[in-house]
Amino acid sequence: MLQDIRENSQGTIAKIIIGLLVVSLSIWGMDAIVGGFSGEPEVATVNGEDITERDFLRVVQLESQRRLGEMERPDPALLNEDQIRKDVLDQLIQEQVLIQDANAQGLSLNDADIDALITQMPQFQVDGQFNRDRFVASVRNLGMGVGEFREAMRKQYVVNQIRAGIMQSGLVADENAAQLLRIQNQTRSFRVLQVPASAVSGDVEVTDADIEAFYKENSSAFRQQEQVDAAYITLSLGSLAENIEVSQDELEAYYEQRAGDLAREERRASHILVEAGDAEQSISSIQERLKAGESFEDLAKEFSVDTVSAKEGGDLGFAGRGVYDEAFEEALFALEEGQVSDPVSTSFGVHLIRLDEVRRSDVPPLADLEQKLREELARERAAKEFAEVRAELADSAYEADDLAGPAKELGLEIREANGITKDGGRAPFDHAGLVRQLFSEDVLEDGYNTELIDVGDNVSVVARVREYREAQQLALEDVRDDIRRTLEARKTEELLNERAGAIIAGLEEGEPLTSLSSGDWESFEDQARNASGVDPRIVQTAFSLKRPAEGKPSYGSAMTHNGIEVVALDAVIEGDVKTNAETNDSDLDQLRSFLASLEGQREYAAYQQFLRSTAEVSRP
């Protein structure tokens, strides 16, 4: 059991506990700590066990925070709270079902097992040792007590045992994987005959009656969405910076302050890179041989998996900060010249790094940097001012009946934007949160200003509706040209399909191509599914056709930008799994593993669905 815990603490459990607990697992164990609360409102009951409203609301809050954290520009206005509540409740019901199933199977961890698991989790360690203060702080940051966290781990661990057991049981027959690899490696030889759109353009005719009929049949497609015209104020750090005056004395003082940063330091490094799986033994051997006097260059040539630098004795040349992986850079810039680092782990493997040389450039003269430094200093000052002005604008706009007062008070410009729909408009109304506010009842009907919305980095906007226009039917004359183009394109496609069909029918009857078309075939031999240089739609058609029978091609067609292509499939060349034993064994292993994983996931999903469908769930 403890060995199992050790393995899981470095793998699945270590990742799942911190990730999944934040979203859903924090609810389990509350009753174990406080002894339960009789009469506490519940949001659902699963096989007689309640999911309390308090626990539900807490997880809703955590899930909202998680989704905000995934946004490039976090904005609470973009959260769909109704959907979050629905997703969380469904998830908690499923979790409750799984916990009950684990309990029914008698799976459990005792207190000693839980302690061993917690103390070995790297998230709670400092310098490789369990740190209780970090553990307690981390758990509190999750909004949980220590007891809750322990109970959550206990329950989730046993659920993960069932999950892992089912998912690892997925099996795929070797022949099935091999056959799929053959199909994937299959190539096809085919010919293509182009029938350009110009070949039927003379036969395309769209009448006024056609346009009117299309308009009537599709009238709902020709409605103009409801729109608003808006007034708005934009506050940006950039505009504040433009109005900040920087004196020459201030600029020179800033230049002197930045001198150390402006003198760029570059370091020349050499390294020996070994793969992570072999790192401990390989690194130890290399370090011993370095101590024995062997050269770093020779050992790099012998051991380093970075074959490019290994040829040069591990030399990486000169580089400044911001070039290497963060851990690599930190180690490199902590070395003295000639010193070799301790092992450094990165996503590439494990490195031994030697600092060979340090060089520093002179500080460029102020004249060369004047404009850049002036802008930097102005933005630094503007950043401090921005937070204050933003707070003032938010308060002022909230209290005001219009935008004129806040604009005058803060010296900002009122701008206008017209024709904004619920799908948005030109910037800044390409921001979904701002648009949602603009069409809210408070703003649209009651005449309030929107809240101050952050639409970008250090860019905030407050807006109000100037004019509202209901959705309306567009007149036929306004859309006549659009309809004509649509109908012409449809009729062109219909005629091209008819022309291609006639050519294919003639070819299948044995007629010569010259009697069917003025064009000629273009041949493509041994083309793979991902063939380059051929329109993907043509390749897709060629691989969808049935195999040629008795030397007779199979025919099909593919619509392209230029017209339609008649495709004649001449041969199917089966993929060979054994062409390159080493490569294909690897490909086959990867494919087999992938298919088995998919099968395991499918089986676990079915197992979850079975438990969920047989559970008695009630919602007040």
XYZ file of C-alpha atoms in Angstrom:
620
model
C 0.000 0.000 0.000
C 2.718 2.483 0.980
C 4.692 1.721 -2.168
C 1.537 2.395 -4.172
C 1.157 5.685 -2.328
C 4.735 6.695 -3.094
C 4.246 6.071 -6.800
C 0.952 7.920 -6.908
C 2.229 10.882 -4.937
C 4.664 11.618 -7.762
C 2.157 10.957 -10.526
C -1.598 10.885 -10.736
C -2.428 11.808 -7.148
C -0.011 14.728 -6.969
C -1.640 16.264 -10.014
C -5.236 15.344 -9.287
C -5.349 16.409 -5.630
C -4.405 20.011 -6.327
C -6.359 20.274 -9.595
C -9.575 18.371 -9.050
C -9.897 19.165 -5.370
C -10.121 22.871 -6.152
C -13.052 22.255 -8.440
C -15.021 19.469 -6.885
C -13.380 17.519 -4.118
C -13.385 20.213 -1.502
C -16.903 19.240 -0.500
C -16.068 15.765 0.728
C -15.242 15.490 4.375
C -17.056 18.521 5.763
C -19.497 16.303 7.591
C -16.581 14.247 8.923
C -15.090 17.334 10.530
C -18.123 19.076 11.951
C -20.216 15.993 12.567
C -22.953 16.940 10.126
C -25.611 19.602 10.348
C -29.088 18.278 10.699
C -31.603 20.271 8.773
C -29.044 22.011 6.562
C -30.569 22.800 3.120
C -29.570 20.390 0.378
C -29.388 20.874 -3.393
C -29.590 17.170 -4.242
C -29.848 13.776 -2.605
C -27.934 10.821 -4.074
C -28.994 7.362 -2.891
C -30.128 8.914 0.379
C -26.998 11.052 0.957
C -27.320 14.835 0.745
C -25.236 17.350 -1.151
C -25.635 20.439 0.992
C -26.308 23.902 -0.321
C -23.304 25.262 1.576
C -20.930 22.777 -0.056
C -22.515 23.364 -3.457
C -22.114 27.153 -3.234
C -18.503 26.817 -2.110
C -17.626 24.667 -5.117
C -19.506 27.068 -7.424
C -17.247 29.828 -6.129
C -14.111 27.734 -6.630
C -15.183 26.721 -10.122
C -15.843 30.370 -11.021
C -12.335 31.259 -9.828
C -10.886 28.381 -11.847
C -12.594 29.509 -15.048
C -11.471 33.076 -14.493
C -7.924 31.785 -14.080
C -8.110 30.092 -17.477
C -9.017 33.349 -19.229
C -6.274 35.267 -20.984
C -7.911 38.407 -19.619
C -9.979 37.439 -16.564
C -13.361 39.150 -16.630
C -16.188 38.096 -14.270
C -18.695 39.559 -16.730
C -17.852 36.742 -19.149
C -18.831 33.984 -16.708
C -22.102 32.180 -17.362
C -23.190 31.678 -13.771
C -26.234 29.539 -14.615
C -24.080 27.148 -16.628
C -21.471 26.983 -13.862
C -24.107 26.066 -11.275
C -25.517 23.371 -13.552
C -22.073 21.930 -14.326
C -21.042 21.915 -10.669
C -24.217 20.177 -9.511
C -23.899 17.504 -12.213
C -20.280 16.995 -11.255
C -21.014 16.730 -7.538
C -23.741 14.176 -8.163
C -21.332 12.105 -10.253
C -18.627 12.409 -7.589
C -21.063 11.301 -4.885
C -22.020 8.252 -6.945
C -18.359 7.301 -7.382
C -17.589 7.765 -3.689
C -20.501 5.535 -2.741
C -19.338 2.888 -5.215
C -15.809 2.957 -3.746
C -17.223 2.584 -0.231
C -19.399 -0.313 -1.364
C -16.281 -2.085 -2.665
C -14.596 -1.672 0.708
C -11.773 0.525 -0.600
C -10.235 2.810 1.999
C -7.045 4.381 3.334
C -6.180 4.542 7.024
C -4.770 7.629 8.747
C -1.170 6.434 8.411
C -1.604 6.010 4.660
C -3.019 9.521 4.353
C -0.127 10.949 6.371
C 2.387 9.160 4.164
C 0.680 10.465 1.044
C 0.571 14.071 2.248
C 4.177 14.198 3.451
C 5.472 12.915 0.106
C 3.576 15.392 -2.075
C 6.064 17.886 -3.587
C 3.544 20.746 -3.291
C 4.007 20.639 0.477
C 7.794 20.296 0.585
C 10.594 22.794 1.131
C 14.121 21.711 0.174
C 12.869 18.144 -0.260
C 11.295 17.931 3.204
C 7.643 18.092 4.222
C 6.837 21.549 5.598
C 3.759 21.761 7.793
C 3.431 25.541 7.428
C 3.347 25.262 3.639
C 0.853 22.419 3.883
C -1.514 24.355 6.153
C -1.215 27.529 4.066
C -1.873 25.654 0.823
C -4.925 23.922 2.245
C -6.318 27.177 3.615
C -5.823 28.784 0.195
C -8.179 26.126 -1.137
C -10.789 27.307 1.341
C -10.557 24.092 3.350
C -9.574 22.904 6.771
C -6.827 20.334 7.283
C -9.342 17.701 8.325
C -11.464 18.369 5.262
C -8.450 18.049 3.014
C -7.435 14.734 4.564
C -10.932 13.329 4.174
C -11.165 14.592 0.584
C -7.887 12.861 -0.251
C -9.054 9.667 1.398
C -12.213 9.516 -0.694
C -10.698 10.672 -3.966
C -7.778 8.270 -3.683
C -9.998 5.200 -3.619
C -12.084 6.563 -6.492
C -8.878 6.988 -8.486
C -7.951 3.370 -7.779
C -11.162 2.224 -9.474
C -10.650 4.694 -12.297
C -7.053 3.630 -12.903
C -7.952 -0.047 -12.742
C -10.662 0.264 -15.369
C -8.746 2.602 -17.673
C -5.638 0.408 -17.585
C -7.718 -2.625 -18.504
C -8.334 -1.404 -22.049
C -7.074 -4.008 -24.529
C -6.512 -3.842 -28.280
C -5.615 -6.836 -30.434
C -2.218 -6.500 -32.103
C -3.731 -7.278 -35.493
C -6.339 -4.525 -35.080
C -3.619 -1.983 -34.364
C -1.502 -3.292 -37.253
C -4.460 -3.122 -39.637
C -5.204 0.444 -38.607
C -1.534 1.349 -39.147
C -1.671 -0.229 -42.616
C -4.716 1.857 -43.443
C -3.036 4.971 -42.089
C 0.082 4.284 -44.179
C -1.938 3.450 -47.277
C -1.284 5.510 -50.447
C -3.367 5.939 -53.572
C -2.708 6.776 -57.208
C -5.317 8.846 -58.984
C -5.972 11.257 -61.819
C -7.788 14.583 -61.716
C -9.776 16.391 -64.428
C -10.687 20.007 -63.755
C -14.029 21.412 -64.857
C -13.730 25.187 -64.220
C -16.674 27.326 -63.133
C -16.345 29.235 -66.410
C -17.428 26.074 -68.242
C -21.009 26.555 -66.999
C -21.127 30.304 -66.377
C -23.023 30.927 -69.611
C -25.845 28.675 -68.425
C -26.286 30.390 -65.042
C -29.382 32.570 -64.978
C -31.051 34.165 -61.975
C -34.335 36.006 -62.567
C -36.090 38.599 -60.447
C -38.738 35.979 -59.733
C -36.040 33.657 -58.364
C -34.760 36.429 -56.086
C -38.229 37.317 -54.808
C -39.083 33.669 -54.152
C -35.834 33.131 -52.232
C -36.477 36.276 -50.190
C -39.963 35.094 -49.205
C -38.846 31.553 -48.371
C -35.955 32.806 -46.231
C -37.391 36.025 -44.824
C -36.133 35.242 -41.315
C -32.557 35.296 -42.603
C -32.977 38.901 -43.710
C -33.738 40.483 -40.388
C -31.475 43.163 -39.004
C -30.546 42.450 -35.405
C -31.485 44.841 -32.636
C -28.846 47.535 -32.379
C -27.720 50.313 -30.100
C -25.732 53.444 -30.639
C -23.501 54.088 -27.642
C -21.470 56.818 -26.021
C -18.395 55.700 -24.143
C -15.280 56.812 -22.287
C -11.986 54.960 -22.638
C -9.326 55.183 -19.977
C -5.935 53.737 -20.946
C -2.500 53.759 -19.443
C -1.074 54.706 -22.832
C -3.145 57.872 -23.108
C -2.219 58.879 -19.558
C 1.452 58.331 -20.360
C 1.237 60.579 -23.431
C 0.197 63.486 -21.210
C 3.018 63.076 -18.684
C 5.919 65.478 -19.092
C 9.396 64.103 -18.329
C 12.070 66.749 -17.720
C 15.650 66.385 -18.902
C 16.897 66.163 -15.314
C 14.414 63.386 -14.562
C 15.445 61.583 -17.733
C 19.151 61.741 -16.875
C 18.504 60.502 -13.342
C 16.465 57.610 -14.717
C 19.262 56.841 -17.191
C 21.793 56.626 -14.357
C 19.418 54.436 -12.352
C 18.996 52.037 -15.285
C 22.663 51.944 -16.282
C 23.226 48.515 -14.761
C 20.321 47.037 -16.693
C 21.237 48.760 -19.922
C 24.711 47.189 -19.942
C 23.731 43.797 -21.323
C 25.543 40.807 -19.847
C 26.017 37.700 -21.981
C 27.377 34.369 -20.828
C 29.026 31.639 -22.840
C 28.023 28.213 -21.605
C 28.714 24.576 -22.381
C 26.462 21.778 -21.242
C 26.055 18.025 -21.148
C 22.429 16.939 -21.551
C 21.199 13.476 -20.593
C 17.695 12.081 -20.802
C 15.685 12.277 -17.583
C 15.124 8.527 -17.373
C 18.856 7.776 -17.308
C 19.894 10.916 -15.478
C 20.878 9.722 -12.021
C 23.377 7.079 -13.101
C 24.718 9.001 -16.111
C 25.182 12.292 -14.246
C 26.921 10.542 -11.360
C 29.335 8.858 -13.761
C 30.054 12.128 -15.571
C 30.698 14.001 -12.331
C 33.126 11.322 -11.138
C 35.045 11.444 -14.415
C 35.184 15.257 -14.284
C 36.660 15.033 -10.786
C 39.183 12.528 -12.117
C 40.408 15.139 -14.588
C 38.654 14.207 -17.836
C 37.718 17.147 -20.032
C 34.196 18.510 -20.128
C 34.378 18.635 -23.934
C 35.195 14.931 -24.305
C 32.436 13.915 -21.915
C 29.938 16.122 -23.770
C 30.805 14.348 -27.019
C 30.371 10.973 -25.331
C 27.254 11.512 -23.227
C 25.264 14.554 -24.393
C 22.012 13.841 -26.253
C 22.169 17.397 -27.629
C 24.017 16.168 -30.691
C 24.492 19.633 -32.205
C 26.357 21.150 -29.239
C 28.022 17.801 -28.410
C 30.044 18.040 -31.625
C 31.461 21.302 -30.272
C 32.212 19.883 -26.838
C 28.886 21.102 -25.461
C 29.488 24.747 -26.466
C 26.264 26.803 -26.633
C 27.867 30.143 -27.425
C 26.981 33.490 -25.848
C 23.443 34.316 -24.700
C 21.822 36.838 -22.390
C 18.842 36.457 -20.105
C 15.527 35.344 -21.517
C 17.024 32.817 -23.934
C 17.210 29.574 -21.958
C 14.729 27.647 -19.854
C 14.152 29.431 -16.523
C 15.881 26.756 -14.418
C 18.829 26.601 -16.852
C 19.180 30.391 -16.853
C 19.016 30.630 -13.064
C 21.787 28.065 -12.700
C 23.959 29.604 -15.426
C 23.831 33.134 -14.017
C 24.719 31.861 -10.543
C 28.020 30.301 -11.715
C 31.515 31.688 -11.620
C 33.702 31.375 -14.718
C 34.951 27.811 -15.142
C 32.504 26.432 -12.557
C 30.263 23.429 -13.356
C 26.738 23.393 -11.972
C 24.934 20.712 -10.030
C 22.413 18.723 -12.125
C 19.688 21.033 -13.528
C 16.363 19.575 -14.654
C 14.403 21.121 -17.535
C 11.787 19.848 -19.949
C 14.634 18.681 -22.211
C 16.299 16.456 -19.607
C 19.040 16.946 -17.012
C 22.005 19.270 -17.640
C 25.466 19.826 -16.269
C 26.334 23.432 -17.145
C 29.753 25.050 -17.273
C 30.220 28.821 -17.448
C 33.041 29.498 -19.911
C 33.104 33.277 -20.286
C 31.233 36.445 -19.317
C 31.114 39.578 -21.416
C 29.329 42.866 -20.811
C 28.533 45.544 -23.352
C 29.004 49.238 -22.607
C 25.992 51.321 -21.657
C 24.635 53.016 -24.837
C 24.775 56.838 -24.740
C 21.666 58.625 -23.476
C 21.040 60.151 -26.902
C 20.483 56.675 -28.367
C 17.988 55.701 -25.660
C 16.313 59.017 -24.927
C 12.942 58.339 -26.577
C 12.702 54.794 -25.221
C 13.586 55.808 -21.657
C 11.288 58.823 -21.758
C 8.378 56.551 -22.703
C 9.321 54.008 -20.017
C 9.445 56.630 -17.301
C 6.154 58.141 -18.434
C 4.455 54.738 -18.370
C 5.850 53.986 -14.910
C 4.307 57.185 -13.580
C 1.112 56.619 -15.544
C 0.747 53.147 -14.026
C 0.505 54.660 -10.552
C -1.940 57.295 -11.772
C -4.005 54.785 -13.769
C -5.186 52.832 -10.726
C -6.293 56.035 -8.993
C -8.045 57.496 -12.033
C -9.704 54.158 -12.772
C -11.185 54.031 -9.268
C -12.404 57.633 -9.589
C -13.976 56.926 -12.988
C -15.698 53.772 -11.721
C -17.247 55.662 -8.789
C -18.142 58.745 -10.793
C -19.749 56.811 -13.669
C -21.735 54.665 -11.230
C -23.229 57.712 -9.556
C -23.764 59.862 -12.679
C -26.836 60.006 -14.931
C -24.669 60.511 -18.001
C -21.042 60.476 -19.096
C -20.587 64.221 -19.411
C -19.886 64.743 -15.723
C -17.268 61.974 -15.330
C -15.589 62.993 -18.595
C -15.318 66.643 -17.573
C -14.214 65.788 -14.050
C -11.332 63.582 -15.245
C -10.519 65.346 -18.510
C -11.524 62.397 -20.686
C -13.114 62.352 -24.132
C -16.602 61.001 -24.866
C -16.682 58.964 -28.043
C -19.508 57.359 -30.006
C -20.055 53.997 -31.684
C -23.068 53.074 -33.808
C -24.730 49.859 -34.913
C -23.623 47.636 -32.034
C -25.463 44.301 -31.952
C -25.460 41.535 -29.357
C -22.684 39.981 -31.444
C -20.598 43.091 -30.802
C -19.092 45.813 -32.952
C -15.819 47.564 -33.549
C -13.408 47.927 -30.641
C -13.952 48.304 -27.742
C -17.354 46.700 -28.340
C -15.699 43.512 -29.523
C -15.479 42.678 -25.797
C -18.297 40.281 -24.866
C -18.560 41.488 -21.272
C -19.004 45.136 -22.301
C -21.620 44.191 -24.916
C -23.530 42.064 -22.400
C -23.644 45.037 -20.025
C -24.763 47.366 -22.804
C -27.786 45.143 -23.552
C -28.609 44.526 -19.876
C -31.933 45.718 -18.459
C -30.315 48.331 -16.200
C -28.450 49.979 -19.053
C -30.811 49.427 -21.985
C -34.148 50.091 -20.291
C -33.356 52.024 -17.110
C -30.764 54.335 -18.660
C -27.824 53.646 -16.357
C -24.163 53.666 -17.349
C -22.427 50.324 -17.643
C -19.952 49.284 -15.007
C -16.338 50.148 -15.752
C -15.152 47.143 -17.808
C -11.511 46.181 -18.364
C -11.374 45.411 -22.083
C -7.607 44.969 -22.329
C -4.349 45.382 -20.465
C -4.651 48.725 -18.667
C -7.615 49.750 -20.834
C -11.012 50.333 -19.205
C -14.315 51.466 -20.724
C -17.632 52.766 -19.384
C -20.529 53.218 -21.823
C -24.218 54.110 -22.060
C -26.919 53.668 -24.680
C -27.723 56.718 -26.838
C -30.291 55.090 -29.093
C -31.903 51.650 -29.361
C -33.297 50.141 -32.558
C -35.437 47.020 -32.495
C -34.784 44.137 -34.843
C -36.445 44.760 -38.214
C -37.021 43.091 -41.546
C -34.617 44.230 -44.258
C -36.249 45.387 -47.489
C -35.815 43.231 -50.566
C -34.007 46.020 -52.391
C -31.410 46.181 -49.614
C -30.478 42.516 -50.009
C -31.236 41.903 -53.695
C -27.578 41.852 -54.787
C -26.611 39.506 -51.953
C -29.393 37.098 -52.877
C -28.405 37.210 -56.539
C -24.808 36.256 -55.694
C -26.023 33.433 -53.449
C -28.314 32.011 -56.119
C -25.669 32.329 -58.828
C -23.203 30.404 -56.661
C -25.792 27.683 -55.959
C -26.758 27.300 -59.596
C -23.107 27.237 -60.635
C -22.494 24.415 -58.182
C -25.562 22.514 -59.379
C -24.471 22.788 -63.022
C -20.902 21.773 -62.169
C -22.169 18.686 -60.325
C -24.360 17.810 -63.332
C -21.400 18.275 -65.698
C -19.118 16.128 -63.507
C -21.848 13.490 -63.190
C -22.257 13.338 -66.964
C -18.489 12.958 -67.461
C -18.301 10.166 -64.867
C -21.291 8.355 -66.394
C -19.673 8.536 -69.825
C -16.319 7.275 -68.566
C -17.988 4.364 -66.787
C -19.714 3.471 -70.065
C -16.339 3.395 -71.771
C -16.561 6.652 -73.709
C -13.244 8.391 -74.457
C -12.445 11.506 -72.430
C -12.083 13.584 -75.599
C -15.769 13.142 -76.337
C -16.749 14.254 -72.839
C -14.415 17.162 -72.031
C -11.854 19.435 -73.609
C -9.608 19.056 -70.563
C -7.011 16.428 -69.767
C -6.053 14.299 -66.765
C -3.394 15.304 -64.231
C -1.829 12.284 -62.545
C -0.818 11.885 -58.894
C 1.091 8.741 -57.944
C 1.430 7.161 -54.493
C -0.208 10.010 -52.582
C -0.567 9.725 -48.795
C -3.534 10.957 -46.795
C -1.585 14.044 -45.746
C -0.180 14.692 -49.216
C 1.066 18.228 -49.780
C 0.685 20.013 -53.084
C -2.779 18.544 -53.676
C -6.049 20.176 -52.642
C -7.136 18.386 -49.425
C -10.673 18.040 -50.806
C -9.328 16.089 -53.768
C -7.246 13.841 -51.491
C -10.277 13.263 -49.255
C -12.351 12.235 -52.269
C -9.633 9.914 -53.578
C -9.426 8.140 -50.209
C -13.216 7.847 -49.929
C -13.663 6.031 -53.259
C -14.084 2.265 -53.414
C -11.151 0.196 -54.648
C -10.807 -0.133 -58.407
C -12.160 -3.486 -59.627
C -10.703 -5.492 -62.526
C -8.532 -2.639 -63.695
C -11.444 -0.208 -63.928
C -10.966 3.097 -62.078
C -13.416 4.317 -59.448
C -14.772 7.806 -60.057
C -15.879 10.670 -57.857
C -15.847 14.462 -57.744
C -14.648 17.219 -55.429
C -15.827 20.832 -55.429
C -12.931 23.305 -55.180
C -12.479 27.065 -55.332
C -11.932 26.974 -59.089
C -14.769 24.653 -60.039
C -15.189 20.909 -59.722
C -12.616 18.130 -60.068
C -13.429 14.703 -61.483
C -11.268 12.157 -59.620
C -10.351 8.771 -61.086
C -8.873 6.337 -58.560
C -6.495 3.958 -60.346
C -4.730 2.044 -57.555
C -4.643 1.476 -53.799
C -1.201 0.717 -52.365
C -1.448 -0.922 -48.952
C 0.619 0.482 -46.125
C 3.433 -1.814 -44.984
C 3.902 -2.108 -41.247
C 7.282 -3.822 -41.691
C 9.009 -1.443 -44.100
C 11.259 -0.115 -41.355
C 11.224 -2.492 -38.422
C 12.570 -0.084 -35.830
C 10.388 2.849 -36.837
C 7.220 0.860 -37.382
C 7.586 -1.114 -34.170
C 7.639 2.244 -32.410
C 4.656 3.478 -34.438
C 2.775 0.259 -33.727
C 3.512 0.441 -30.004
C 2.351 4.036 -29.837
C -0.815 3.284 -31.788
C -1.578 0.204 -29.676
C -1.079 2.223 -26.503
C -3.253 5.035 -27.819
C -6.085 2.709 -28.826
C -5.909 0.885 -25.498
C -6.108 4.218 -23.702
C -9.169 5.198 -25.732
C -10.780 1.853 -24.968
C -10.026 2.273 -21.266
C -11.538 5.749 -21.276
C -14.626 4.453 -23.075
C -15.056 1.654 -20.544
C -14.641 4.020 -17.598
C -17.145 6.468 -19.120
C -19.608 3.595 -19.540
C -18.996 2.528 -15.939
C -19.659 6.057 -14.700
C -22.812 6.269 -16.797
C -24.040 2.950 -15.396
C -23.544 4.108 -11.815
C -25.219 7.436 -12.562
C -28.212 5.876 -14.341
C -28.860 3.391 -11.521
C -28.518 5.963 -8.727
C -31.574 7.479 -7.075
C -31.139 11.228 -7.399
C -33.605 13.824 -6.222
C -33.365 17.594 -6.450
C -35.577 19.868 -4.324
